[in-house]
Coordinates of C-alpha atoms in Angstrom, one line a residue:
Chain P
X1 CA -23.8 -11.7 5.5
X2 CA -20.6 -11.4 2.9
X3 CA -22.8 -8.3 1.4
X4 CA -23.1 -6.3 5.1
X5 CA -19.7 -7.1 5.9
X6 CA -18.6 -5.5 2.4
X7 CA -20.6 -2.5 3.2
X8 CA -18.9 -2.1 6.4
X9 CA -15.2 -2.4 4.9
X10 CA -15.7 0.1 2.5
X11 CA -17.1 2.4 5.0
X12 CA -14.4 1.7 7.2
X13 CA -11.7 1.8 4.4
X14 CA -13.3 5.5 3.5
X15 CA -13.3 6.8 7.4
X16 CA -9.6 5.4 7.9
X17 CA -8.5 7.3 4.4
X18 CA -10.3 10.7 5.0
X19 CA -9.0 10.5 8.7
X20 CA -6.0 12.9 7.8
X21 CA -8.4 15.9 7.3
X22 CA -11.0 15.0 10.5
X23 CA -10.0 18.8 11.6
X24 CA -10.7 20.1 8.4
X25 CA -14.4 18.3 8.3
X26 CA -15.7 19.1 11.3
X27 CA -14.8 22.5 10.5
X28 CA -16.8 22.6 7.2
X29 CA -19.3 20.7 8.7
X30 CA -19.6 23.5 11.4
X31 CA -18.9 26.7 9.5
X32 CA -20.6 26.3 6.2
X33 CA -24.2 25.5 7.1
X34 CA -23.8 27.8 10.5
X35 CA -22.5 30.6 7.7
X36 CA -25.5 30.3 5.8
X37 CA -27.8 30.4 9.2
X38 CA -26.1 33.7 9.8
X39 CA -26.4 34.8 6.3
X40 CA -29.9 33.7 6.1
X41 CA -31.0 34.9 9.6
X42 CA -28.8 39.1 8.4
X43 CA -31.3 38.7 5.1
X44 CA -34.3 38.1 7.1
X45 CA -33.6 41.4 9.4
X46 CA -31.7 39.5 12.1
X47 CA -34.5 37.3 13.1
X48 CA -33.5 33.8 13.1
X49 CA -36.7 31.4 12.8
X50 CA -36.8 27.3 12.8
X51 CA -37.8 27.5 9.1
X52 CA -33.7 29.3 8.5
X53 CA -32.1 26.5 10.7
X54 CA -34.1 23.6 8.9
X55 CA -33.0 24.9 5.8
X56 CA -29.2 24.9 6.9
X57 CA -29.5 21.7 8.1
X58 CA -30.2 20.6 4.2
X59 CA -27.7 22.7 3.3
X60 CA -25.3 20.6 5.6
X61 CA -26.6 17.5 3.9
X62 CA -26.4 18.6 0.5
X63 CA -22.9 20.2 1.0
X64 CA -21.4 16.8 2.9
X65 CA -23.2 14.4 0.6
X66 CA -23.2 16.0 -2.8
X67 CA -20.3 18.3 -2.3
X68 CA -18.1 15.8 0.3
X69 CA -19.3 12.9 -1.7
X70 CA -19.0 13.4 -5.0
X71 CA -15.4 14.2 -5.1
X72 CA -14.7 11.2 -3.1
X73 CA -16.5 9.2 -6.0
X74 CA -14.5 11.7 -8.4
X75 CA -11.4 10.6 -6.8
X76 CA -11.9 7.2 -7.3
X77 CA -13.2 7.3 -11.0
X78 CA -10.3 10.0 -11.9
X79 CA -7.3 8.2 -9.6
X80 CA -7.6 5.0 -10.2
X81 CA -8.7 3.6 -6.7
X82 CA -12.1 2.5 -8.4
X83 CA -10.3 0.4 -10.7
X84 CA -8.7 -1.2 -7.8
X85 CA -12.3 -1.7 -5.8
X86 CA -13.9 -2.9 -9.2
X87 CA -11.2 -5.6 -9.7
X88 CA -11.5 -7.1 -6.0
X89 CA -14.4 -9.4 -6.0
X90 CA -16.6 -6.2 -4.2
X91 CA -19.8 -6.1 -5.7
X92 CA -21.0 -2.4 -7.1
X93 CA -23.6 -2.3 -4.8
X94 CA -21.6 -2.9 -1.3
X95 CA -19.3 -0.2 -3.0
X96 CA -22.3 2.1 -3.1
X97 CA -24.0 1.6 0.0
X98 CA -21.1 1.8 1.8
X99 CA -20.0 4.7 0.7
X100 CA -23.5 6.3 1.0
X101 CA -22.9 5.1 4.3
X102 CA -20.2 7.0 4.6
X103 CA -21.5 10.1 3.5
X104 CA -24.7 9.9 5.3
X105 CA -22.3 9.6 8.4
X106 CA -21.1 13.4 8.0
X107 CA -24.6 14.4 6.6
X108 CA -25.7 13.5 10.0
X109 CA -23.2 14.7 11.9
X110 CA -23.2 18.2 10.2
X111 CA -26.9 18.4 10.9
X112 CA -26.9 17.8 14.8
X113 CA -24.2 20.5 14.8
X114 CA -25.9 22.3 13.5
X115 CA -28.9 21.7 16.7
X116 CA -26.1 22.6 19.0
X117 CA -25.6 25.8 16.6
X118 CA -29.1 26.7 17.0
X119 CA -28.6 27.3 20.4
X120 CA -26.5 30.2 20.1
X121 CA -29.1 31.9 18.4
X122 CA -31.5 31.2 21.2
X123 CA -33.1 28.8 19.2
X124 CA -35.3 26.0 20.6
X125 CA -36.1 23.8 18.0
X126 CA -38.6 20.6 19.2
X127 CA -36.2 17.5 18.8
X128 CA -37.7 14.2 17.5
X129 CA -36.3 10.6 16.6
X130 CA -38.1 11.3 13.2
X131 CA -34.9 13.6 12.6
X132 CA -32.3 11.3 12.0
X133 CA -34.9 9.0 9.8
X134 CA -35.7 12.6 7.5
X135 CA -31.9 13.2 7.2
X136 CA -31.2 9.4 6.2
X137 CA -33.7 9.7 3.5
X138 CA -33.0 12.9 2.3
X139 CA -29.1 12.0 2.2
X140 CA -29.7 9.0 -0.2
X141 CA -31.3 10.6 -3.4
X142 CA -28.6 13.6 -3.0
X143 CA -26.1 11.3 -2.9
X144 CA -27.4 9.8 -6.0
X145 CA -26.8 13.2 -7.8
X146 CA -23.0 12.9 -6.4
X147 CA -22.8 9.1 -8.3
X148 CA -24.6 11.3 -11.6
X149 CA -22.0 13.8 -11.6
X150 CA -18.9 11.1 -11.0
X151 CA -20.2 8.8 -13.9
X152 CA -20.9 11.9 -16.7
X153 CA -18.0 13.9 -15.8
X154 CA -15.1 13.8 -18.0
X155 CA -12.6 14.8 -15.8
X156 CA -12.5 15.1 -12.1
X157 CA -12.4 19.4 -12.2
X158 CA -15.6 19.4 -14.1
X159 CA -16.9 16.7 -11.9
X160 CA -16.0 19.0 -9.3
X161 CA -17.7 22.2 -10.2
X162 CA -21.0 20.2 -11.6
X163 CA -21.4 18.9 -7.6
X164 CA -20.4 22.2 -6.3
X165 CA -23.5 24.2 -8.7
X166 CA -25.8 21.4 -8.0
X167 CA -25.1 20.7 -4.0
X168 CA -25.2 24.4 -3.6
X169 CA -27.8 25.0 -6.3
X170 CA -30.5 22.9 -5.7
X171 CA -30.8 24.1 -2.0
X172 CA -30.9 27.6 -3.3
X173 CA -33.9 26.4 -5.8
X174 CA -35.9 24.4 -3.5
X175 CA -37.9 26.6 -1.1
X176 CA -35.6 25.4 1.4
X177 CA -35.0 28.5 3.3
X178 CA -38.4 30.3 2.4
X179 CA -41.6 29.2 1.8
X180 CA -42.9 27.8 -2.1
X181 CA -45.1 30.8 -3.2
X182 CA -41.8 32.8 -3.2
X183 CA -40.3 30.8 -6.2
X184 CA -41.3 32.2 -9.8
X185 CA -43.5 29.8 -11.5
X186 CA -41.0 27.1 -13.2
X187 CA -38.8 26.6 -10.2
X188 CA -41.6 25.7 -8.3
X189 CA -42.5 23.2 -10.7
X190 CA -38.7 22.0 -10.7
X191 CA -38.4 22.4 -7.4
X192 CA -41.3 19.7 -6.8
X193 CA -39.0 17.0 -8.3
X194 CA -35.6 17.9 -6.0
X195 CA -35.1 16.0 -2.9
X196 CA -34.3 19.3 -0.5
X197 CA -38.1 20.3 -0.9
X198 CA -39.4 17.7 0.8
X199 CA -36.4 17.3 3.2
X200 CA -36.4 21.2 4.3
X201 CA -40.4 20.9 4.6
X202 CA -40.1 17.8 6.7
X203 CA -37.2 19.3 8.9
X204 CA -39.6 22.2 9.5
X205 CA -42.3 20.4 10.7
X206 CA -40.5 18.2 13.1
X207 CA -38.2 21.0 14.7
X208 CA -41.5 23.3 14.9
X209 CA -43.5 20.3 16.3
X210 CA -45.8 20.2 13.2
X211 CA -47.5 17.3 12.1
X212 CA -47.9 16.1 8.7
X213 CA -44.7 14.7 7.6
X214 CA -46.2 11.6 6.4
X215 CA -46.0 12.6 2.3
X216 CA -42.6 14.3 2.6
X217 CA -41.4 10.8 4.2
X218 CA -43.1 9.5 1.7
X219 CA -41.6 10.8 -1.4
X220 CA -37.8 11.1 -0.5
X221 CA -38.3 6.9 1.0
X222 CA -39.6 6.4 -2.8
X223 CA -36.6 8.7 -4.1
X224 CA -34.5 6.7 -1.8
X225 CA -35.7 3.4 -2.7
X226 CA -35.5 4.0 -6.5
X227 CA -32.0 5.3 -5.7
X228 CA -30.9 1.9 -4.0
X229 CA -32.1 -0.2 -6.5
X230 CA -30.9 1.3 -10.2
X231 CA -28.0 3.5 -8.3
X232 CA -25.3 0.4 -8.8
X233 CA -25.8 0.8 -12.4
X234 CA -24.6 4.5 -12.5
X235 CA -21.3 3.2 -11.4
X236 CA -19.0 2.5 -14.3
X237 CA -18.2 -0.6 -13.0
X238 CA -17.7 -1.9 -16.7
X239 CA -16.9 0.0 -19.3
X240 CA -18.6 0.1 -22.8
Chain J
X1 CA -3.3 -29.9 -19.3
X2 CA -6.8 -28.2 -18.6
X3 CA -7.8 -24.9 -19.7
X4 CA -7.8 -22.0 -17.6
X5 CA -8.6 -18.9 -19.5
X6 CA -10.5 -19.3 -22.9
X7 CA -10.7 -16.6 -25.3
X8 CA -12.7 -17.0 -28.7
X9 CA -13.6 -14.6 -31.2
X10 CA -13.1 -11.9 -29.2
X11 CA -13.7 -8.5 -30.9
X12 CA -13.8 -5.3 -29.1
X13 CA -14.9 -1.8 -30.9
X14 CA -14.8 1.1 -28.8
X15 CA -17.8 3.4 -29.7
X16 CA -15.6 6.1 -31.4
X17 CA -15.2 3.1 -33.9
X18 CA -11.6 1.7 -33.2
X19 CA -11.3 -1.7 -33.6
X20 CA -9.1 -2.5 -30.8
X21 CA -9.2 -6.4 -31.0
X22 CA -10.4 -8.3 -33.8
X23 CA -11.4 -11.9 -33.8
X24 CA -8.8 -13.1 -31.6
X25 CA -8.5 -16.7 -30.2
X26 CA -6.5 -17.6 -27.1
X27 CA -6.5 -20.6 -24.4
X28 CA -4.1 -20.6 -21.5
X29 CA -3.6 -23.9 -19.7
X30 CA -3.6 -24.3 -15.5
X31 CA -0.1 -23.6 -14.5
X32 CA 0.9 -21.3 -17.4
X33 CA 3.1 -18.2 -17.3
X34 CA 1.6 -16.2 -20.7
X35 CA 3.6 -13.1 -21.4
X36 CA 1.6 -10.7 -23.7
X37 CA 3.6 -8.6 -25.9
X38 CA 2.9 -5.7 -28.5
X39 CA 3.5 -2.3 -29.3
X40 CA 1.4 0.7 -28.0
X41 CA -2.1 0.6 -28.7
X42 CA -1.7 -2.8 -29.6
X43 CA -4.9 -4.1 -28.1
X44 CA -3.2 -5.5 -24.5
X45 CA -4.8 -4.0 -22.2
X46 CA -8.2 -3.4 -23.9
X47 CA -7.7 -7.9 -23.6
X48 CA -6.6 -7.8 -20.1
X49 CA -9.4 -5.1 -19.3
X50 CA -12.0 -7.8 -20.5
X51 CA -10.7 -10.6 -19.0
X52 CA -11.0 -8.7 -15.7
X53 CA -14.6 -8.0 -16.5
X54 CA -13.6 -4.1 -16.9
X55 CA -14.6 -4.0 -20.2
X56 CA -17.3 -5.6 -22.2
X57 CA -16.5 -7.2 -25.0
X58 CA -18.2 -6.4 -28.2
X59 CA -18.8 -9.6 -29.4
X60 CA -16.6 -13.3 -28.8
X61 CA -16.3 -15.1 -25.4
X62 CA -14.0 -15.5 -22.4
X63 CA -14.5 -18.3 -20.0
X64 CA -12.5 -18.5 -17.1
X65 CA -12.4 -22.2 -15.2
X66 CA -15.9 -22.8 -18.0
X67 CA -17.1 -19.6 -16.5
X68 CA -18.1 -16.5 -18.5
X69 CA -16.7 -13.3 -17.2
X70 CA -19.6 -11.2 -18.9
X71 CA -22.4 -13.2 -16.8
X72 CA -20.5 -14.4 -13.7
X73 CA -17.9 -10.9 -13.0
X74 CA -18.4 -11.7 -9.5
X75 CA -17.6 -15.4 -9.5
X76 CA -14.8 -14.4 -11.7
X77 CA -13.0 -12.2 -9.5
X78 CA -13.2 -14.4 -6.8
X79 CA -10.4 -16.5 -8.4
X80 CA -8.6 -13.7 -10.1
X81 CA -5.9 -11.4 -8.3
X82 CA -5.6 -8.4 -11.0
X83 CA -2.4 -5.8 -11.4
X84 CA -5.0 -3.1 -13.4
X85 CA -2.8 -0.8 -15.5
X86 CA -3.5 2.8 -13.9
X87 CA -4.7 1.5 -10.6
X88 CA -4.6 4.2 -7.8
X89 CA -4.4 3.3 -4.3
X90 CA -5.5 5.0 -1.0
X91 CA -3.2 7.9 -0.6
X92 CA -3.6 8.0 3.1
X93 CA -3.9 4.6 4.2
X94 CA -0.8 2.4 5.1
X95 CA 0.5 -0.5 3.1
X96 CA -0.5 -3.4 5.6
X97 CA -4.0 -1.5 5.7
X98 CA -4.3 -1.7 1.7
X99 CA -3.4 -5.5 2.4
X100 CA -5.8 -6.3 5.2
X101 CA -8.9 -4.2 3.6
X102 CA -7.9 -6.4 0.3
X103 CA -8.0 -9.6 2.4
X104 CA -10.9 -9.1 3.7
X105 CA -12.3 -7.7 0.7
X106 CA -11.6 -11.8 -0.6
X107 CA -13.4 -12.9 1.9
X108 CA -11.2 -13.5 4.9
X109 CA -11.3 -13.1 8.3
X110 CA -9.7 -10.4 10.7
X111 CA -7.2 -13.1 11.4
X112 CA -6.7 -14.6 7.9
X113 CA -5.9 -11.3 6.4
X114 CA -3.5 -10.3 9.1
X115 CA -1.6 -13.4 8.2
X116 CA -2.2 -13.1 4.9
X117 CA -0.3 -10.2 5.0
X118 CA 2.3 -10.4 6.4
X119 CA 2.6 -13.2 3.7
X120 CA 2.2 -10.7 0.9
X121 CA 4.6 -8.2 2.6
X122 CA 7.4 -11.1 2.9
X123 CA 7.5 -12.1 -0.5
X124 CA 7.1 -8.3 -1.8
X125 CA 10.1 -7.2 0.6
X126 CA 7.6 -4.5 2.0
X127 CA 7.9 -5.3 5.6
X128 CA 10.2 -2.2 6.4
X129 CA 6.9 0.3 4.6
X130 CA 4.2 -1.5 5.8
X131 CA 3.3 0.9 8.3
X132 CA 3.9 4.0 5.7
X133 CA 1.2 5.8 4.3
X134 CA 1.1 5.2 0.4
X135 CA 1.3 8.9 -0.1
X136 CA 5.0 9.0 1.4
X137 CA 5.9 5.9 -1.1
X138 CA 8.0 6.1 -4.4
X139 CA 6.4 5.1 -7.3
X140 CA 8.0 1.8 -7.4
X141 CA 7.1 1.0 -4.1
X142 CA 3.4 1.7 -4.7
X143 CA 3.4 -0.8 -8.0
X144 CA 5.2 -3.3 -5.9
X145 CA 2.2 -3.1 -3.2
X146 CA -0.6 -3.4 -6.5
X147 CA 1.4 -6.7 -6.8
X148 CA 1.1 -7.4 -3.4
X149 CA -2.6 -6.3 -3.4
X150 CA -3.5 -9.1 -6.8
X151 CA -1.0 -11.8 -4.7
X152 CA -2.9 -11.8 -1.2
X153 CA -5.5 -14.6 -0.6
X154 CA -2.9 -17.0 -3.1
X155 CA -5.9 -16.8 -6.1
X156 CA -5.6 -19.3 -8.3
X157 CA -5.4 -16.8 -11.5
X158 CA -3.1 -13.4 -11.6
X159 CA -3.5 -10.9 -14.4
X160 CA -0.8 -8.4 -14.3
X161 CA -0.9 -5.3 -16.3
X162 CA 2.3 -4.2 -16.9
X163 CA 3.1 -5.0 -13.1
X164 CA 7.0 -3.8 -13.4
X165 CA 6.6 -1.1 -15.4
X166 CA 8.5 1.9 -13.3
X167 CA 10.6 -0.1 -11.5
X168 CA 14.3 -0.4 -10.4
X169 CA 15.6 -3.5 -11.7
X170 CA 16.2 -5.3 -8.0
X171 CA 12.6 -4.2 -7.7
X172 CA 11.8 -5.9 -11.2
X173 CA 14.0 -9.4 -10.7
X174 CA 12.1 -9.4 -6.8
X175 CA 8.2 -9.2 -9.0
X176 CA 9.8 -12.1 -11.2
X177 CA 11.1 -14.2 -8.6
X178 CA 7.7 -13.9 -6.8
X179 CA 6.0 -14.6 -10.2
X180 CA 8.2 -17.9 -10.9
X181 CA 7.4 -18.7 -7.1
X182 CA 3.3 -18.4 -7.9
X183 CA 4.2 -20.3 -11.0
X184 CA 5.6 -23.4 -9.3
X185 CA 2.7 -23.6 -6.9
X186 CA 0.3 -23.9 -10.1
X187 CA -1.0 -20.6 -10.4
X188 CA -2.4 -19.3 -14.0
X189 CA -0.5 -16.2 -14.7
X190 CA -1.1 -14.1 -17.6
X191 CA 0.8 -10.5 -17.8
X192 CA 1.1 -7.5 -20.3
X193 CA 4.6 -6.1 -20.9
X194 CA 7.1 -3.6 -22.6
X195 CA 10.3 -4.8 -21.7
X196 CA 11.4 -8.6 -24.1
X197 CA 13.9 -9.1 -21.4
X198 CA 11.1 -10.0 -18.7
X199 CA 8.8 -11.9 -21.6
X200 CA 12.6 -14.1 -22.4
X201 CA 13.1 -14.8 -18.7
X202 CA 9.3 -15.2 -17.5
X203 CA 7.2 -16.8 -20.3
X204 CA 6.4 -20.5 -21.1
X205 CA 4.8 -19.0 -23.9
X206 CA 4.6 -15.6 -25.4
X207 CA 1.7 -14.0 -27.9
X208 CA 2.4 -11.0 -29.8
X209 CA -0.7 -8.6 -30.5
X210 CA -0.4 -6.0 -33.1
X211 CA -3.6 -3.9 -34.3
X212 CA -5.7 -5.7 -32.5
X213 CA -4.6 -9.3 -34.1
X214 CA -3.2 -12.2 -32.1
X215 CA 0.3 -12.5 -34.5
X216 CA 2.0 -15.3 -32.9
X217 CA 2.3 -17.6 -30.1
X218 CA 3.9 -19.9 -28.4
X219 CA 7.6 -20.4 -26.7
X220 CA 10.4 -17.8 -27.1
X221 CA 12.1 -20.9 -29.4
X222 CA 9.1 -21.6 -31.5
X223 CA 8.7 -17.8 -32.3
X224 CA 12.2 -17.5 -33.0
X225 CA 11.9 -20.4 -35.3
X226 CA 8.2 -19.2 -37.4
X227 CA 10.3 -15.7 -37.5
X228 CA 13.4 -17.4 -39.3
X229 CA 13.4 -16.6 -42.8
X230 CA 17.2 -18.3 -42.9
X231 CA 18.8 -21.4 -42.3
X232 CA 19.1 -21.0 -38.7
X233 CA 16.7 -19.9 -36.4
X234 CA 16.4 -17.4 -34.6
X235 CA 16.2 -17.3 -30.7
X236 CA 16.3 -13.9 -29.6
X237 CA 13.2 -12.5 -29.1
X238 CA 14.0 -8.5 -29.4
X239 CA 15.2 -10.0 -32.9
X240 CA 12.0 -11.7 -33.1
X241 CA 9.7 -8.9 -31.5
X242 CA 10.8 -6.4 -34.3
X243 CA 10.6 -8.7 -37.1
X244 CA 6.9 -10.2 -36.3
X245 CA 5.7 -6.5 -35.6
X246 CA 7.3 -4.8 -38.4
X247 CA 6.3 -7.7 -41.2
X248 CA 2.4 -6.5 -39.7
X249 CA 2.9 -3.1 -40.0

């Protein structure tokens, strides 16, 4: 009970501090991914297809929970606000679920904009409660690259720039926005071990009413799951 | 008296190699104001940081109420209200919002922590900023809410880190009074600081750390006294400081 009602504090205590710049979320959570539908959809001759908007809806995810994310975890390494969490009797693993909690909040909310987006393009992608399930477990291994880059960073620009060329990066590596047999040979086989694979590929199926989501599921709940467990020990809630 | 905090053998080398505490011994008894004092890079706050469970120790014990802070950091912190060094705090949230979350965070309830701080903003003389956002606060005013922060919930241990350092000095003599206040209700407090005046008016007992090395302890007149190389001994502790740290160096 103490542990859920941790969770829920930091969540809360993360919503209430980034509630200043609310404006200035919901417009990155809008323009970025629907910038890179555009973009996607002017590459591919104008022709905007369910495979583009699944792959900007992991885009939104990676961008709000690796990008978004990681410098709040940045912040709170590099400004001293972790110090003050790990010196309260919070344990490292409240910390870290609730602010996974937090990010997978925007991840979610970036991604059903991006539905109502779709719209405009005259898409009609098939919606499914398996949506919000794909995004929760596709949210919780990227966020675990956000907690990489916070704990190995030595100072909060580097941080910075390291979740900026991975959030950005490992969507542009994954056949996220085309299919596999695009990729040259070793991205493929590195793209086989990145969380937006599977989540694009899952996104795909669902919003074009394709079955076989089972395995994609599959691997990001076993990412996620692997992530939950050893994740609290990435923090650096005591030093060496 | 019993023994709150128990420190033995505690050695702590960072892995670039520095030896930043070496072998030191320390017990502080319920009730206790310990002042620690020490030049720079002394080895203060690499012993607060491990009594707060920060910081592991590399080899040695501290037990706090017979509990080890290495295998029990949760336990530990429970009891403990902490002023960390370089603490940051939540640039957009108010002062009575740090103090409620904090509350809470100690295991109160919605109600508790509302009275709990309005407690903590009395005895801080933060009423008038409670409702300011910490990013419109000096940087006094932010170090007198960190103390406010380690104060809510009344734990029964407070470790200040150099809690008045950056403050005016009606800002400093308020932190002291609320200090002697905790005192007098039997807390255990144990604080790190720069300036001799605060260790002369706050400590029942005073240890100097130099290089790592407990080099003396006990009241301002006893190290006044050990520091005496004359007839008469000496009782002011600048005096004393400079004498016990120079005669290590």
């Amino acid at each position: 009970m103490r542990f859920l009602r941790e969770i829920a504090l930091i969540f809360w205590l993360y919503v209430e501090e980034s509630r200043s710049a609310l404006g200035y979320f919901l417009l990155s959570a809008v323009a970025l991914p629907a910038g890179m539908l555009l973009f996607t959809t002017g590459v591919a001759e104008g022709k905007p297809s369910i495979r583009l908007l699944a792959g900007s809806m992991v885009f939104a995810l990676s961008m709000l929970s690796v990008v978004g994310l990681g410098f709040t975890l940045l912040e709170d390494r590099f400004r001293g606000r972790l110090k003050l969490i790990i010196t309260s009797p919070v344990s490292p693993r409240s910390y870290l679920l609730g602010v996974f909690l937090f990010a997978l909040c925007q991840g979610l909310l970036s991604a059903a904009l991006m539905l109502l987006f779709a719209a405009v393009l005259h898409l009609r992608p098939h919606l499914a409660w398996s949506l919000p399930l794909i995004a929760v477990v596709s949210t919780i291994p990227l966020a675990a690259i956000a907690l990489m880059s916070a704990r190995y960073a030595h100072n909060i620009q580097q941080g910075a720039l390291l979740n900026d060329l991975v959030g950005t990066g490992a969507v542009l590596v994954c056949p996220v926005f085309y299919s596999v047999e695009v990729l040259p040979a070793p991205l493929r086989y590195i793209s086989r071990v990145l969380p937006p694979t599977y989540a694009a590929d899952a996104f795909w199926k669902v919003l074009s009413d394709r079955p076989g989501i089972g395995f994609d599921l599959l691997v990001l709940g076993l990412m996620s799951v692997a992530v939950l467990l050893w994740g609290s020990h990435l923090l650096p809630w005591r030093d060496e | 008296m019993t023994t709150v905090i128990r420190i033995q053998a505690l050695t702590k080398r960072y892995s670039n190699g520095t030896l930043a505490l070496d072998n030191l011994d320390l017990s502080v008894p319920g009730g206790e104001l310990l002042v620690i004092l020490g030049p720079n890079g002394a080895g203060k706050t690499t012993l607060v940081r491990q009594i707060t469970t920060e910081l592991r120790p590399s080899a040695g014990t501290i037990e706090i109420f017979g509990i080890d802070v290495v295998h029990e950091p949760q336990r530990i912190k429970q009891l403990m209200g902490v002023v960390p060094q370089e603490a940051g705090l939540f640039e957009h949230l108010t002062v009575s919002r740090h103090l409620r979350y904090f509350a809470r965070f100690r295991g109160a309830t919605s109600e508790e922590a509302r009275a709990a701080m309005y407690c903590a903003l009395g005895e801080l003389d933060l009423e008038r900023f409670s409702a300011v956002a910490i990013k419109d606060l000096s940087g006094g005013l932010k170090r007198r809410t960190l103390v406010a922060l380690a104060l809510i919930m009344n734990p029964p241990i407070l470790i200040l880190d150099e809690p008045t350092s950056g403050l005016d000095p009606e800002s400093r003599s308020k932190v002291w009074e609320v200090l002697h206040r905790r005192k007098n209700a039997g807390s255990t407090i144990l604080i790190t600081t720069h300036y001799l005046e605060e260790a002369e008016k706050l400590a029942d007992r005073a240890a100097i750390v130099s290089r790592g090395k407990l080099i003396a302890l006990g009241t301002v007149d006893e190290l006044g006294t050990r520091a005496a190389r004359g007839p008469a001994p000496r009782t002011d502790l600048t005096e004393v400081y400079f004498q016990l740290v120079r005669g290590d160096h």
